[in-house]
Coordinates of C-alpha atoms and ligand atoms in Angstrom, one line a residue:
Chain X
M1 CA 3.8 -26.3 -74.0
L2 CA 4.4 -29.6 -72.3
N3 CA 7.5 -31.5 -73.3
V4 CA 5.8 -34.8 -74.0
P5 CA 8.7 -37.0 -74.9
K6 CA 10.3 -36.1 -71.7
I7 CA 7.2 -36.7 -69.8
K8 CA 6.7 -40.1 -71.4
I9 CA 10.1 -41.2 -70.1
A10 CA 8.8 -40.6 -66.5
F11 CA 6.3 -43.4 -67.0
P12 CA 7.9 -46.8 -66.6
L13 CA 4.9 -48.5 -68.3
V14 CA 5.6 -46.4 -71.4
K15 CA 9.3 -47.4 -71.3
N16 CA 8.3 -51.1 -70.9
N17 CA 5.8 -50.8 -73.8
P18 CA 7.5 -48.5 -76.2
D19 CA 5.1 -49.2 -79.1
L20 CA 2.0 -48.7 -77.1
V21 CA -0.4 -45.7 -77.4
Y22 CA -2.5 -45.3 -74.3
L23 CA -5.6 -43.5 -74.9
D24 CA -7.7 -44.6 -71.8
S25 CA -6.6 -42.2 -69.1
A26 CA -10.3 -41.5 -68.2
A27 CA -10.5 -45.1 -67.0
T28 CA -7.2 -44.8 -65.1
S29 CA -4.0 -43.0 -65.6
L30 CA -0.6 -44.3 -66.0
K31 CA 1.8 -43.8 -63.0
P32 CA 5.0 -41.9 -63.0
K33 CA 8.1 -43.5 -61.5
T34 CA 8.0 -41.0 -58.6
V35 CA 4.7 -42.4 -57.5
I36 CA 5.8 -46.0 -57.8
D37 CA 9.0 -45.2 -55.9
K38 CA 7.1 -43.7 -53.1
L39 CA 5.0 -46.9 -52.7
V40 CA 8.3 -48.9 -52.5
E41 CA 9.8 -46.4 -50.0
Y42 CA 6.9 -46.8 -47.7
Y43 CA 7.0 -50.5 -47.8
E44 CA 10.7 -50.7 -47.5
E45 CA 11.5 -48.0 -45.1
Y46 CA 8.5 -47.3 -42.8
G47 CA 5.8 -49.8 -43.7
V48 CA 3.9 -49.9 -40.5
N49 CA 0.4 -49.0 -39.3
I50 CA -0.4 -45.5 -38.6
K51 CA -1.9 -43.5 -35.8
R52 CA -1.8 -46.3 -33.2
G53 CA 1.9 -46.6 -32.9
V54 CA 3.9 -44.8 -30.5
Y55 CA 7.3 -45.8 -32.0
K56 CA 9.1 -43.6 -34.4
L57 CA 8.3 -45.7 -37.6
S58 CA 4.6 -45.4 -37.1
E59 CA 5.0 -41.8 -36.4
R60 CA 6.8 -41.3 -39.6
A61 CA 4.2 -43.2 -41.5
T62 CA 1.4 -41.1 -39.8
Q63 CA 3.2 -38.0 -40.7
E64 CA 3.6 -38.9 -44.3
Y65 CA -0.2 -40.0 -44.5
E66 CA -1.3 -36.6 -43.0
Q67 CA 1.0 -34.7 -45.1
S68 CA -0.7 -36.2 -48.1
R69 CA -4.0 -35.2 -46.7
R70 CA -2.6 -31.7 -46.4
L71 CA -1.4 -31.5 -50.0
V72 CA -4.9 -32.7 -51.2
A73 CA -6.5 -30.0 -49.3
E74 CA -4.2 -27.4 -50.8
F75 CA -4.5 -28.8 -54.3
I76 CA -8.3 -28.3 -54.4
G77 CA -8.3 -25.2 -52.1
A78 CA -10.0 -26.7 -49.2
Q79 CA -10.1 -24.6 -46.0
S80 CA -8.7 -27.4 -43.7
K81 CA -7.2 -30.7 -44.1
D82 CA -9.9 -32.1 -41.7
E83 CA -12.3 -31.6 -44.6
I84 CA -10.4 -34.3 -46.7
V85 CA -11.6 -37.7 -46.2
F86 CA -9.5 -40.7 -47.7
T87 CA -11.9 -43.3 -49.2
R88 CA -11.2 -46.3 -51.4
S89 CA -12.4 -44.5 -54.6
A90 CA -14.7 -41.7 -56.1
T91 CA -17.5 -44.4 -56.0
E92 CA -16.9 -44.9 -52.2
S93 CA -16.8 -41.1 -51.6
L94 CA -20.3 -40.6 -53.4
N95 CA -21.8 -43.6 -51.6
L96 CA -20.4 -42.3 -48.2
V97 CA -22.3 -39.0 -48.8
A98 CA -25.4 -40.9 -50.0
Y99 CA -25.3 -43.1 -46.9
G100 CA -24.2 -40.7 -44.3
F101 CA -25.9 -37.6 -45.4
G102 CA -29.0 -39.4 -46.9
R103 CA -29.8 -41.4 -43.8
A104 CA -29.6 -38.1 -41.7
G105 CA -32.0 -36.1 -43.6
I106 CA -34.0 -37.2 -46.6
S107 CA -37.6 -37.9 -46.4
E108 CA -40.7 -38.5 -48.6
S109 CA -41.3 -35.0 -49.3
D110 CA -37.8 -34.2 -50.6
E111 CA -36.4 -34.3 -54.0
I112 CA -33.1 -35.6 -55.3
V113 CA -31.8 -34.3 -58.6
V114 CA -29.1 -35.8 -60.9
S115 CA -28.4 -35.6 -64.6
I116 CA -28.7 -38.3 -67.3
A117 CA -25.1 -38.0 -68.0
E118 CA -23.9 -39.2 -64.7
H119 CA -21.7 -42.1 -64.2
H120 CA -23.4 -45.0 -62.4
S121 CA -21.6 -44.1 -59.2
N122 CA -23.3 -40.7 -59.1
F123 CA -26.5 -42.0 -60.3
V124 CA -27.4 -45.3 -58.6
P125 CA -26.6 -44.3 -54.9
W126 CA -29.1 -41.5 -55.3
Q127 CA -31.6 -43.5 -57.2
V128 CA -31.5 -46.2 -54.3
L129 CA -31.7 -43.5 -51.6
A130 CA -34.8 -42.0 -53.3
G131 CA -36.2 -45.5 -53.6
E132 CA -35.6 -46.2 -49.9
T133 CA -36.9 -42.8 -48.5
G134 CA -39.6 -42.3 -51.0
A135 CA -38.0 -39.0 -52.1
F136 CA -38.7 -37.8 -55.6
F137 CA -35.9 -38.7 -58.1
K138 CA -35.4 -36.1 -60.8
V139 CA -33.2 -36.6 -63.8
I140 CA -31.9 -33.5 -65.8
D141 CA -31.8 -34.3 -69.4
I142 CA -29.0 -33.3 -71.9
T143 CA -29.4 -31.5 -75.1
D144 CA -28.5 -33.1 -78.4
E145 CA -25.2 -31.2 -78.4
G146 CA -24.2 -32.7 -75.0
Y147 CA -24.9 -29.8 -72.7
L148 CA -27.2 -30.0 -69.6
D149 CA -30.7 -29.2 -70.7
L150 CA -31.3 -26.4 -68.2
D151 CA -31.8 -22.7 -68.4
L152 CA -30.0 -21.0 -65.5
K153 CA -32.6 -18.1 -65.6
N154 CA -35.3 -20.6 -65.1
L155 CA -33.6 -23.2 -63.0
D156 CA -36.5 -23.1 -60.6
E157 CA -38.3 -25.4 -63.1
I158 CA -36.0 -28.1 -61.9
I159 CA -34.6 -27.1 -58.5
T160 CA -37.2 -26.2 -55.9
K161 CA -37.4 -25.6 -52.2
K162 CA -38.0 -29.3 -51.8
T163 CA -34.7 -30.2 -53.6
K164 CA -32.4 -31.6 -50.8
I165 CA -29.7 -32.9 -53.0
L166 CA -28.3 -31.9 -56.4
A167 CA -25.6 -34.4 -57.6
L168 CA -23.8 -33.5 -60.8
S169 CA -20.4 -34.5 -62.5
Y170 CA -18.0 -31.7 -63.3
V171 CA -16.8 -33.3 -66.5
S172 CA -18.8 -36.0 -68.3
N173 CA -16.5 -39.2 -68.7
V174 CA -18.4 -39.8 -72.1
L175 CA -19.4 -36.4 -73.7
G176 CA -16.3 -34.7 -72.2
T177 CA -18.6 -31.7 -71.4
V178 CA -17.3 -29.4 -68.6
F179 CA -20.6 -28.5 -66.9
P180 CA -20.9 -25.0 -65.6
I181 CA -21.0 -26.1 -61.9
K182 CA -20.1 -22.7 -60.4
K183 CA -23.0 -21.0 -62.2
I184 CA -25.4 -23.8 -61.4
S185 CA -24.4 -23.8 -57.6
E186 CA -25.1 -20.1 -57.4
A187 CA -28.4 -20.3 -59.1
A188 CA -29.6 -23.3 -57.2
K189 CA -28.4 -21.9 -53.9
K190 CA -30.5 -18.8 -54.7
I191 CA -33.6 -20.9 -55.1
N192 CA -33.0 -23.0 -52.2
P193 CA -30.2 -22.0 -49.8
S194 CA -30.3 -25.3 -47.9
I195 CA -29.7 -27.4 -51.0
I196 CA -26.7 -29.8 -50.8
I197 CA -24.7 -29.9 -54.0
V198 CA -22.5 -33.1 -54.5
I199 CA -20.0 -32.9 -57.4
D200 CA -18.5 -35.9 -59.0
A201 CA -15.1 -34.4 -60.0
A202 CA -13.5 -37.8 -61.1
Q203 CA -12.7 -36.4 -64.6
A204 CA -12.1 -32.8 -63.4
V205 CA -9.6 -32.8 -60.7
P206 CA -6.9 -34.7 -62.7
H207 CA -7.4 -32.3 -65.7
L208 CA -8.3 -28.8 -64.8
P209 CA -7.8 -26.4 -61.8
V210 CA -10.5 -27.1 -59.2
K211 CA -11.0 -24.9 -56.2
V212 CA -13.8 -26.0 -53.9
Q213 CA -14.5 -22.7 -52.4
E214 CA -14.9 -21.1 -55.7
L215 CA -17.2 -23.8 -57.0
G216 CA -19.9 -23.3 -54.4
C217 CA -20.5 -27.0 -53.9
D218 CA -20.8 -28.9 -50.6
F219 CA -19.2 -32.1 -51.4
L220 CA -16.6 -33.1 -54.0
A221 CA -15.5 -36.7 -54.9
F222 CA -12.5 -37.9 -57.0
S223 CA -10.2 -40.7 -57.4
G224 CA -6.4 -40.8 -57.0
H225 CA -5.9 -43.4 -59.7
K226 CA -7.1 -41.1 -62.5
M227 CA -4.6 -38.5 -61.6
L228 CA -1.4 -40.4 -61.7
G229 CA -1.8 -41.8 -58.2
P230 CA -2.2 -45.5 -57.0
T231 CA -5.3 -47.4 -57.3
G232 CA -7.2 -47.9 -53.8
V233 CA -7.4 -44.3 -52.7
G234 CA -10.3 -41.9 -53.3
I235 CA -11.0 -38.5 -51.8
L236 CA -14.1 -36.9 -50.5
W237 CA -14.1 -33.3 -49.6
G238 CA -17.1 -31.9 -47.7
R239 CA -17.9 -28.8 -45.7
R240 CA -17.0 -29.3 -42.1
E241 CA -20.4 -28.5 -40.6
L242 CA -21.9 -31.0 -43.0
L243 CA -19.4 -33.8 -42.3
N244 CA -19.7 -33.3 -38.6
A245 CA -23.6 -33.6 -38.9
M246 CA -23.3 -36.8 -40.8
F247 CA -23.6 -40.4 -39.8
P248 CA -20.3 -42.3 -40.1
F249 CA -20.1 -44.7 -43.0
Q250 CA -18.5 -47.6 -41.3
Y251 CA -17.9 -48.3 -37.8
G252 CA -14.9 -49.8 -36.1
G253 CA -11.3 -49.2 -35.3
E254 CA -9.7 -45.7 -35.7
M255 CA -13.0 -43.8 -36.0
I256 CA -14.0 -43.9 -32.4
Q257 CA -13.3 -41.7 -29.5
K258 CA -14.5 -43.8 -26.6
V259 CA -16.1 -47.2 -26.8
A260 CA -18.0 -48.6 -23.7
I261 CA -20.8 -51.1 -23.1
E262 CA -23.1 -48.2 -22.6
G263 CA -22.3 -46.6 -25.9
T264 CA -19.7 -45.2 -28.3
T265 CA -18.6 -41.7 -29.2
F266 CA -16.9 -41.1 -32.5
A267 CA -13.7 -39.4 -33.4
S268 CA -13.6 -35.8 -34.8
L269 CA -13.0 -35.1 -38.6
P270 CA -11.6 -36.7 -40.6
D271 CA -11.0 -39.9 -38.6
K272 CA -14.7 -40.3 -38.0
F273 CA -14.9 -41.4 -41.6
E274 CA -11.8 -43.6 -41.8
A275 CA -12.7 -46.8 -40.0
G276 CA -10.1 -49.5 -40.1
T277 CA -6.6 -49.6 -41.7
P278 CA -6.8 -47.4 -44.9
A279 CA -4.7 -47.8 -48.1
I280 CA -1.7 -46.1 -46.3
A281 CA 0.9 -46.7 -49.1
D282 CA -1.4 -45.5 -51.8
A283 CA -2.5 -42.4 -49.9
I284 CA 1.1 -41.5 -49.2
A285 CA 2.2 -41.9 -52.8
L286 CA -0.8 -39.8 -54.0
K287 CA 1.4 -36.9 -52.6
N288 CA 4.0 -37.6 -55.3
A289 CA 1.3 -37.6 -58.0
L290 CA 0.0 -34.2 -56.9
S291 CA 3.5 -32.8 -56.9
Y292 CA 4.2 -34.2 -60.3
L293 CA 1.0 -32.7 -61.7
K294 CA 1.8 -29.3 -59.9
Q295 CA 5.1 -28.9 -61.6
F296 CA 3.3 -28.5 -65.0
G297 CA 0.1 -26.7 -63.7
L298 CA -3.3 -28.0 -64.3
K299 CA -4.1 -25.0 -66.4
N300 CA -1.3 -26.1 -68.9
I301 CA -2.4 -29.7 -68.6
Y302 CA -5.9 -28.7 -69.6
E303 CA -4.9 -26.5 -72.5
H304 CA -2.7 -29.4 -73.7
E305 CA -5.6 -31.9 -73.7
R306 CA -7.8 -29.5 -75.5
K307 CA -5.2 -28.9 -78.1
L308 CA -5.0 -32.7 -78.6
L309 CA -8.9 -32.8 -78.7
A310 CA -9.0 -30.1 -81.4
Y311 CA -6.3 -32.0 -83.4
A312 CA -8.0 -35.3 -83.0
K313 CA -11.5 -33.9 -84.0
K314 CA -10.1 -32.3 -87.1
L315 CA -8.1 -35.3 -88.2
L316 CA -10.7 -37.9 -87.7
K317 CA -13.4 -35.8 -89.4
E318 CA -11.2 -35.2 -92.5
E319 CA -10.3 -38.8 -92.8
F320 CA -13.5 -40.5 -92.0
K321 CA -16.1 -37.8 -92.8
N322 CA -19.6 -38.9 -92.0
K323 CA -18.4 -42.5 -91.0
I324 CA -17.3 -41.2 -87.6
T325 CA -20.0 -39.7 -85.2
I326 CA -18.3 -37.7 -82.3
Y327 CA -20.4 -37.2 -79.2
G328 CA -20.4 -34.1 -76.9
P329 CA -20.2 -30.3 -77.5
P330 CA -19.1 -29.3 -80.9
S331 CA -17.0 -26.4 -79.4
I332 CA -13.9 -27.6 -77.6
Q333 CA -14.0 -24.6 -75.2
D334 CA -16.6 -26.6 -73.4
K335 CA -14.7 -29.9 -73.3
G336 CA -12.0 -31.8 -71.6
G337 CA -9.8 -34.3 -73.4
I338 CA -12.3 -37.1 -74.0
L339 CA -13.5 -38.2 -77.5
S340 CA -16.2 -40.7 -77.7
F341 CA -17.6 -41.8 -80.9
S342 CA -19.3 -44.2 -83.2
F343 CA -17.5 -45.7 -86.2
G344 CA -20.0 -46.5 -89.0
K345 CA -22.0 -49.5 -88.1
I346 CA -18.9 -51.2 -86.6
H347 CA -19.5 -52.3 -83.0
P348 CA -17.3 -50.5 -80.4
H349 CA -16.1 -53.8 -79.3
D350 CA -14.7 -54.6 -82.7
V351 CA -13.3 -51.1 -83.1
A352 CA -11.4 -51.5 -79.8
A353 CA -10.1 -55.0 -80.5
V354 CA -8.7 -54.1 -84.0
L355 CA -7.2 -51.0 -82.4
D356 CA -5.7 -53.1 -79.7
G357 CA -4.1 -55.2 -82.4
E358 CA -2.5 -52.0 -83.6
G359 CA -1.2 -51.2 -80.2
V360 CA -3.7 -48.4 -79.5
C361 CA -5.7 -48.7 -76.1
V362 CA -9.1 -47.3 -76.1
R363 CA -12.3 -48.1 -74.1
A364 CA -15.4 -49.6 -75.7
G365 CA -18.8 -50.0 -73.9
H366 CA -21.2 -47.9 -72.1
H367 CA -18.5 -46.5 -69.7
C368 CA -20.8 -46.9 -66.7
T369 CA -23.3 -44.4 -68.2
M370 CA -26.2 -46.6 -69.4
P371 CA -28.9 -43.9 -69.1
L372 CA -26.7 -41.5 -71.1
H373 CA -26.1 -44.1 -73.8
R374 CA -29.9 -44.7 -74.0
R375 CA -30.3 -41.1 -74.5
L376 CA -27.6 -40.9 -77.3
G377 CA -29.4 -43.8 -78.9
V378 CA -26.6 -46.2 -78.9
A379 CA -25.7 -49.2 -76.7
A380 CA -22.0 -48.4 -76.6
T381 CA -19.4 -46.1 -77.9
T382 CA -15.6 -46.1 -78.3
R383 CA -13.8 -43.7 -76.2
A384 CA -10.3 -42.2 -76.6
S385 CA -9.1 -39.9 -73.7
F386 CA -6.0 -37.8 -73.4
Y387 CA -3.6 -36.9 -70.7
L388 CA -0.4 -35.0 -70.2
Y389 CA 1.7 -37.9 -71.6
N390 CA -0.1 -38.0 -75.0
N391 CA 0.9 -36.1 -78.1
T392 CA -0.3 -35.7 -81.7
S393 CA 1.6 -38.7 -82.9
D394 CA -0.6 -41.0 -80.5
I395 CA -3.6 -39.5 -82.3
D396 CA -2.1 -40.2 -85.7
R397 CA -1.8 -43.8 -84.5
L398 CA -5.3 -43.8 -83.6
A399 CA -6.3 -42.6 -87.1
T400 CA -4.0 -45.2 -88.8
G401 CA -5.7 -47.9 -86.5
L402 CA -9.2 -46.7 -87.6
Q403 CA -8.1 -46.9 -91.3
K404 CA -7.1 -50.6 -90.5
I405 CA -10.5 -51.2 -89.2
L406 CA -12.0 -49.9 -92.4
S407 CA -9.9 -52.3 -94.4
V408 CA -10.7 -55.3 -92.1
F409 CA -14.5 -54.7 -92.1
K410 CA -14.8 -53.4 -95.7
Chain K
M1 CA -9.2 -62.7 -84.3
Y2 CA -11.0 -61.1 -87.3
R3 CA -10.3 -63.9 -89.8
E4 CA -12.1 -63.9 -93.1
F5 CA -14.3 -66.7 -91.9
I6 CA -15.6 -64.8 -89.0
L7 CA -16.1 -61.6 -91.0
D8 CA -18.0 -63.7 -93.6
H9 CA -20.4 -64.7 -90.7
Y10 CA -20.5 -61.1 -89.6
R11 CA -21.4 -59.5 -92.9
N12 CA -23.7 -62.2 -94.0
P13 CA -25.1 -63.8 -90.8
R14 CA -27.0 -67.1 -91.4
N15 CA -30.3 -67.4 -90.0
F16 CA -30.5 -63.7 -89.1
G17 CA -34.0 -62.2 -88.6
S18 CA -37.2 -63.4 -87.2
L19 CA -39.0 -66.7 -87.4
R20 CA -42.7 -67.2 -88.2
G21 CA -44.3 -70.0 -86.0
A22 CA -41.6 -70.0 -83.4
T23 CA -42.3 -72.2 -80.4
N24 CA -39.6 -71.1 -78.1
S25 CA -37.8 -67.8 -77.8
A26 CA -35.4 -65.9 -75.4
S27 CA -33.5 -62.7 -75.2
V28 CA -30.3 -62.1 -73.3
Y29 CA -28.3 -59.1 -72.5
N30 CA -24.6 -58.4 -72.0
S31 CA -24.3 -56.0 -69.2
L32 CA -20.7 -55.3 -70.0
C33 CA -21.5 -53.6 -73.3
G34 CA -25.2 -53.3 -73.6
D35 CA -25.5 -55.7 -76.5
S36 CA -28.5 -58.1 -76.8
I37 CA -29.3 -61.2 -78.8
Q38 CA -32.7 -62.7 -79.4
I39 CA -33.2 -66.3 -80.4
Q40 CA -36.3 -67.9 -81.8
L41 CA -36.8 -71.7 -82.4
R42 CA -39.4 -73.9 -83.9
L43 CA -39.4 -77.1 -82.1
K44 CA -41.2 -80.4 -82.8
D45 CA -40.9 -83.6 -80.8
D46 CA -38.0 -82.0 -79.0
K47 CA -36.1 -81.5 -82.2
V48 CA -35.1 -78.0 -83.6
L49 CA -36.7 -77.6 -87.0
D50 CA -35.7 -74.1 -87.6
A51 CA -33.9 -71.2 -85.8
R52 CA -33.3 -67.5 -86.2
F53 CA -31.4 -64.9 -84.3
S54 CA -31.2 -61.2 -84.1
G55 CA -30.0 -58.3 -82.0
E56 CA -27.4 -55.6 -82.0
S57 CA -24.1 -56.9 -81.3
C58 CA -20.3 -57.0 -82.1
A59 CA -18.7 -59.3 -84.8
I60 CA -17.9 -62.1 -82.3
A61 CA -21.4 -62.4 -81.0
R62 CA -23.0 -62.2 -84.4
S63 CA -20.7 -64.7 -86.0
S64 CA -21.2 -66.9 -83.0
G65 CA -25.0 -66.6 -83.4
S66 CA -24.7 -67.4 -87.0
L67 CA -22.5 -70.5 -86.5
L68 CA -24.7 -71.8 -83.5
T69 CA -28.0 -71.4 -85.4
E70 CA -26.6 -73.3 -88.3
Y71 CA -25.4 -76.0 -85.9
I72 CA -28.5 -76.6 -83.9
K73 CA -30.9 -77.2 -86.8
G74 CA -32.0 -80.7 -86.8
K75 CA -30.5 -81.5 -83.3
S76 CA -32.4 -82.6 -80.4
K77 CA -33.2 -80.5 -77.3
K78 CA -31.4 -83.2 -75.1
K79 CA -28.3 -82.8 -77.0
L80 CA -28.3 -79.0 -77.2
I81 CA -28.9 -78.5 -73.5
N82 CA -25.4 -79.9 -73.0
L83 CA -23.5 -77.4 -75.1
N84 CA -20.9 -75.6 -73.2
K85 CA -18.2 -73.0 -73.3
A86 CA -15.7 -75.4 -74.8
F87 CA -18.0 -76.5 -77.6
M88 CA -18.5 -72.7 -78.6
I89 CA -14.7 -72.1 -78.6
K90 CA -14.3 -75.0 -81.0
L91 CA -17.2 -73.8 -83.1
I92 CA -15.8 -70.4 -83.6
G93 CA -12.2 -71.8 -84.1
I94 CA -10.4 -68.7 -83.0
E95 CA -8.5 -67.6 -80.0
I96 CA -10.9 -65.6 -77.7
S97 CA -9.6 -63.3 -75.1
P98 CA -11.4 -63.6 -71.8
V99 CA -13.3 -60.3 -72.2
R100 CA -14.7 -61.4 -75.5
L101 CA -15.7 -64.7 -74.2
K102 CA -18.9 -63.2 -72.9
C103 CA -19.6 -62.1 -76.5
L104 CA -19.0 -65.5 -77.9
L105 CA -21.3 -67.1 -75.3
L106 CA -24.2 -64.7 -75.5
P107 CA -26.0 -66.8 -78.3
L108 CA -25.6 -69.9 -76.3
E109 CA -26.9 -68.2 -73.2
A110 CA -30.0 -67.2 -75.4
L111 CA -30.4 -70.8 -76.6
R112 CA -30.3 -72.3 -73.2
K113 CA -32.8 -69.8 -72.1
A114 CA -35.1 -70.5 -75.0
L115 CA -34.9 -74.3 -74.5
Ligands
PLP501 C1 -17.3 -39.3 -64.0 C2 -16.9 -40.4 -63.2 N1 -17.4 -40.7 -61.9 C3 -17.0 -41.7 -61.1 C4 -16.0 -42.6 -61.5 C5 -15.8 -43.7 -60.6 O1 -14.4 -43.8 -60.3 P1 -13.9 -45.0 -59.5 O2 -14.1 -46.1 -60.2 O3 -12.4 -44.6 -59.3 O4 -14.6 -45.0 -58.1 C6 -15.6 -42.4 -62.8 C7 -14.6 -43.5 -63.3 O5 -14.8 -44.5 -63.7 C8 -15.9 -41.4 -63.7 O6 -15.4 -41.3 -64.9

């Protein structure tokens, strides 16, 4: 059991907005004091550039930065810290793979497979890559219950020897479905051992234990800011041999080994993919976010969120009956702490605006998943999402806010 | 934001539906939320004789469409082309947050496109 009142105190934003109910962690999480303090520590104590400096302060900053990389590697069970690339965001991580890998090896006779539930950042880069190379772009549908519409025994109906890339999210940012990535990876590699599996884990790594070696994927992307870390730092994990074979994403300082008029050789991993000065402070402070999460354990956080989800679903169904339509799997066993819904005929913008007036922050819109919303048959939904600092009284406030909407729009 | 005046236009939007014998029409789309608004006009001698709007949208966009279509009837094209953001804010008469401004302006965008 998480001690939520105690956790809430660790988040200055909560202290500064005592009446606020924050249910938008799927967009970005709040930051604990330890993370904010670490940012300040860097700027105040050793806020200089990394790698190039031979003076002590620069060495300290470099050490902190590389230690953060080590902790990220440990957090997701990577074999080596060299397989961890710091990017700007999950979006940049995914684009890096589409660009660096796509340019190296996709042709007209290949197939690229994604699902209809993907966030635009794991949909558009692949769609564009397919368009540019002439590869066939295949989109896996979902079932009406919000599962991927595939049969693992007959996966060869979708994945073939020609499938070069399979790009899937681990947890849907709208349906909340936790997709069976491990099983899909196994089945896909059986059909085509050279398939490259790219996982968008932006909604997974912050909320449940993720170990890349067990998952069987080849690349994994996520964002620091959704897991209590600062904005501006994303992570790409990739298998060493694949990263080695890829084109760099950007060229310039820091990523070279030797530059001459005759030509340039590139640095080894991970520097090859980190051209220019990175978000040093943000990457360093990410370390404190990871330590903070680890003290509770991802398993416990996941359990906590699912309890909240079960509570919310029951409460909202009881209070609003068929006025509320909740999307995603009916069983909370297959879900993370994400609850997207339609509320009668009231537009999600109006739902979110009235809730805002009641001090409840939720998201309204297509949540960067337009193909999925089209599949669901709605232009937009309202989404409440939970994290370790939420409790049942936050959900009670959501229900009260929804009652208010009914009285406003009666 | 959701005053009775707005809610009235939302519940009973004026000029909602489709127009027979329309001479001009346009459809616009809000990429932020996926909403869309269609507008249809019947013009004669550069004057708007009749107007209708439709589409799936939030209370702000719908009230805005309702108020705007009421306003434009009988007005000349020359005058309508100059309508702007400030006019729309005055027309709806409530405080609009920056995010919802796009909703408010959606019908105006459609009108401009139709003209
Ligand atoms: C599933 C999923 N993928 C990718 C992203 C993109 O993350 P970011 O905006 O940090 O790049 C998000 C968050 O918006 C997401 O929910």
